[in-house]
XYZ file of C-alpha atoms in Angstrom:
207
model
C -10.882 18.000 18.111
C -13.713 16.773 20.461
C -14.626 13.276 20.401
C -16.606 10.757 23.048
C -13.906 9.170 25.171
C -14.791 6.109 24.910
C -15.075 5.737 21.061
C -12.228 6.210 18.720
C -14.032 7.964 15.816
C -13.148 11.790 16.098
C -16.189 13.866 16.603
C -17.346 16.740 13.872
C -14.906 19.891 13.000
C -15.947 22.854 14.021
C -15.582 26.453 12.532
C -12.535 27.363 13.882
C -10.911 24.298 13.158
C -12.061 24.223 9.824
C -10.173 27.661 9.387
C -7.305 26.230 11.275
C -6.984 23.355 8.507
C -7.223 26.178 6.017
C -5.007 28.090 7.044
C -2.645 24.919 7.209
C -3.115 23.782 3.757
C -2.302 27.334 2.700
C 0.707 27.763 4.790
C 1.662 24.312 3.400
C 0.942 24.882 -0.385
C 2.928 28.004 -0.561
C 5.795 26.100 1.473
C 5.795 23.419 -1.069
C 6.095 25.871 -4.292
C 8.851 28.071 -2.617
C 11.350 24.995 -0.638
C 10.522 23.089 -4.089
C 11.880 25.759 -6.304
C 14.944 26.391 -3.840
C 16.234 22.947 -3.758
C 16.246 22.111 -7.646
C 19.869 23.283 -7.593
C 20.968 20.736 -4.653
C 19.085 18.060 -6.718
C 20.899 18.845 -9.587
C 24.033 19.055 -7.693
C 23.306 16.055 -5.736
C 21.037 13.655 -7.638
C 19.004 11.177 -5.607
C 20.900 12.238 -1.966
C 20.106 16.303 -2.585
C 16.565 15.554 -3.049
C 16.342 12.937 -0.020
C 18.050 16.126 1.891
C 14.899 18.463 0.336
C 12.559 15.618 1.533
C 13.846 15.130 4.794
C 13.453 19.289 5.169
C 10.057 19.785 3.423
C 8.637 16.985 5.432
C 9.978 18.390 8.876
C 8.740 21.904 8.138
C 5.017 20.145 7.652
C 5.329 18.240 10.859
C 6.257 21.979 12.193
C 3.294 23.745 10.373
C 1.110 21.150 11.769
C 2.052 21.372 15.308
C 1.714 25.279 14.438
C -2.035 25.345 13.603
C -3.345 22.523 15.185
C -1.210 21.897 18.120
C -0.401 18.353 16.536
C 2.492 16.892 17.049
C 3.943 13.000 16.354
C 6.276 10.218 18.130
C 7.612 7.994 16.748
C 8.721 4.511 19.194
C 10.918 2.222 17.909
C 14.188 2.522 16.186
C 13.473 3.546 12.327
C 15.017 1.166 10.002
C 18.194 2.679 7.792
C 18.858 -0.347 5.176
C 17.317 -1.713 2.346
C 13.976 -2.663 3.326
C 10.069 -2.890 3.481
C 8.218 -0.637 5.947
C 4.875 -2.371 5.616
C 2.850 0.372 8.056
C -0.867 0.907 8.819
C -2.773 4.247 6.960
C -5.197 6.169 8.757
C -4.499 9.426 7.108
C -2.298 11.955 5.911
C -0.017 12.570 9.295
C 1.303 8.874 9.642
C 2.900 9.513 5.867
C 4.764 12.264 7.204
C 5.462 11.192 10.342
C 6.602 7.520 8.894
C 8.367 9.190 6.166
C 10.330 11.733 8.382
C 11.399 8.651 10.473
C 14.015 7.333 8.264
C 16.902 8.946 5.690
C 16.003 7.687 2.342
C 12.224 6.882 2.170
C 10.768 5.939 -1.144
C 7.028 5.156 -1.807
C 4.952 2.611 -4.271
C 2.283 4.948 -6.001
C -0.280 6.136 -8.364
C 1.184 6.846 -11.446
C -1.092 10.146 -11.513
C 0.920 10.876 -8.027
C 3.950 11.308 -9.772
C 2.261 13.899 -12.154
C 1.748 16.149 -9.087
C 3.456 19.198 -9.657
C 6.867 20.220 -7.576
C 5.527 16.940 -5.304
C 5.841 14.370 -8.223
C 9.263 15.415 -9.226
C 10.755 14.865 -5.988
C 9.297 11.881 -5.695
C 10.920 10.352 -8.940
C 13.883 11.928 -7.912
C 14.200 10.230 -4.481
C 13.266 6.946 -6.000
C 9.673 6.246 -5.547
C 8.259 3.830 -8.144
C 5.053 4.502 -9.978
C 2.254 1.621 -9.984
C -0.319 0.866 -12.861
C -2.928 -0.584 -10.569
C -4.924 -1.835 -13.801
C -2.258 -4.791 -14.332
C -2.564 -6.192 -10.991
C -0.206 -9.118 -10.428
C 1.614 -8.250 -13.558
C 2.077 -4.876 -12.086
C 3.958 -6.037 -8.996
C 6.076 -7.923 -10.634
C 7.669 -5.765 -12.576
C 7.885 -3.840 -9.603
C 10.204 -6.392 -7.980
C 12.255 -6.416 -11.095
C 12.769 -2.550 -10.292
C 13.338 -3.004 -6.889
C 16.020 -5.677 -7.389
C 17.645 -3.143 -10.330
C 17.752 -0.360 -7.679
C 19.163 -2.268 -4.925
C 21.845 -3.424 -7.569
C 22.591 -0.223 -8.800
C 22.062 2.432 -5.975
C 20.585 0.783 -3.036
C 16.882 0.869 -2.545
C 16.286 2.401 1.010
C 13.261 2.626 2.676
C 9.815 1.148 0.593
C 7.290 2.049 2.851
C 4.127 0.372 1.428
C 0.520 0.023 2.816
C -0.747 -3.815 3.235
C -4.386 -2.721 2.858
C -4.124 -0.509 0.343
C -5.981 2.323 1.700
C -6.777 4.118 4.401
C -8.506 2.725 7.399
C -9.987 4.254 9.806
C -9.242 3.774 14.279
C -10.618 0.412 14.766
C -11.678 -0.709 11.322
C -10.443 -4.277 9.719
C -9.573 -4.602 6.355
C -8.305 -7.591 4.523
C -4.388 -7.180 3.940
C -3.119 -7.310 -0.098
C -0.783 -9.379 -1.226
C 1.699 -6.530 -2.821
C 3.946 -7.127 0.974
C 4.180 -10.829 0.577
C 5.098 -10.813 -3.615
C 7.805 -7.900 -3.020
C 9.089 -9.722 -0.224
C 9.607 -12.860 -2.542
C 10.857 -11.776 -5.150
C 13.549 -9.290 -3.407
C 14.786 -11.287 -0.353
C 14.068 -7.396 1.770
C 13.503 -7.768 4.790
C 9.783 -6.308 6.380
C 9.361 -3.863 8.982
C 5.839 -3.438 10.507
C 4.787 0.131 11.741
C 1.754 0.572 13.956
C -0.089 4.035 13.937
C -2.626 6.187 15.510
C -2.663 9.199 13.873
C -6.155 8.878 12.604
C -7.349 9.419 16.033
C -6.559 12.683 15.848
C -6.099 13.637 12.387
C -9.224 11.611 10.869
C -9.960 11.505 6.992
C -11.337 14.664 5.651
């Protein structure tokens, strides 16, 4: 992907790497349908742990596939947390999931409630223990959320919550103001808070 070296917005696609991120999304999607179907039985088998195993798998092929296409591939510095905790990371785009997510044994994720709706995707994501979000009832919402949280770590352990302070994605360079979903988890669950840094979006930019 060409881009000015002295700026750190990714220049325009061109054709062939518009076909290459085809061709990815395709390799990807069929991927998803067949290693989703195939690990239903370890799931079963293995509740919560059998479908951290799938995750762990799924997300290393895409990392693969990626690297395969595009010639993208990610490190990751630091030693990846393996407790109960709160990976509070930047979000440039759809690589530092994946990459983040890979990184430690039993991520879990705060999101959309139309996330976990996703086909094959949204099922393994209840299964592994991420927790949906109603973003209409704001503070109300994370509460309860910390009320799960505390439940989980009580009852199974809550691994990894990696959660986005801004709330979006942002691109190389940009500022946006932080949310306060970090600071209310973190109060009302004791976890302690990891921070991740990230550049994928340098080379993987929205879009």
């Amino acid at each position: 992907m060409s881009r000015h070296a002295d700026s750190p917005v990714p220049g325009r696609l061109g054709p062939w790497q518009y076909l290459q991120n085809a061709l990815f999304y395709l390799h990807v999607s069929v991927a998803t349908l067949l290693m989703g179907a195939v690990g239903i039985l370890r799931v079963i088998r293995h509740g919560r742990a059998g479908a951290n195993r799938v995750a762990t798998g799924w997300i290393g092929y895409v990392l693969w596939a990626a690297k395969l296409h595009m010639g993208v591939s990610c490190e990751v510095r630091g030693t990846p947390p393996t407790g109960d905790c709160i990976v509070a990371a930047k979000h440039q785009c759809f690589l530092d999931i994946l990459a983040i997510a890979h990184a430690v044994p039993e991520r879990n994720f705060i999101m959309k409630r139309e996330v976990m709706r996703v086909p094959v995707m949204g099922w393994y994501a209840y299964k592994v223990g991420c927790i949906p979000i109603d973003r209409t009832r704001g503070r109300d919402a994370m509460r309860a959320i910390g009320s799960t949280i505390n439940r989980r770590i009580a009852e199974e352990g809550l691994g990894q919550l990696i959660i986005y302070p801004e709330g979006t994605r942002t691109r190389p360079g940009e500022r946006r103001s932080y949310k306060h979903g970090v600071g209310t988890i973190r109060a009302a669950t004791g976890l302690p808070v990891v921070p991740v840094a990230v550049n994928a979006g340098l080379f993987w930019p929205r879009g």
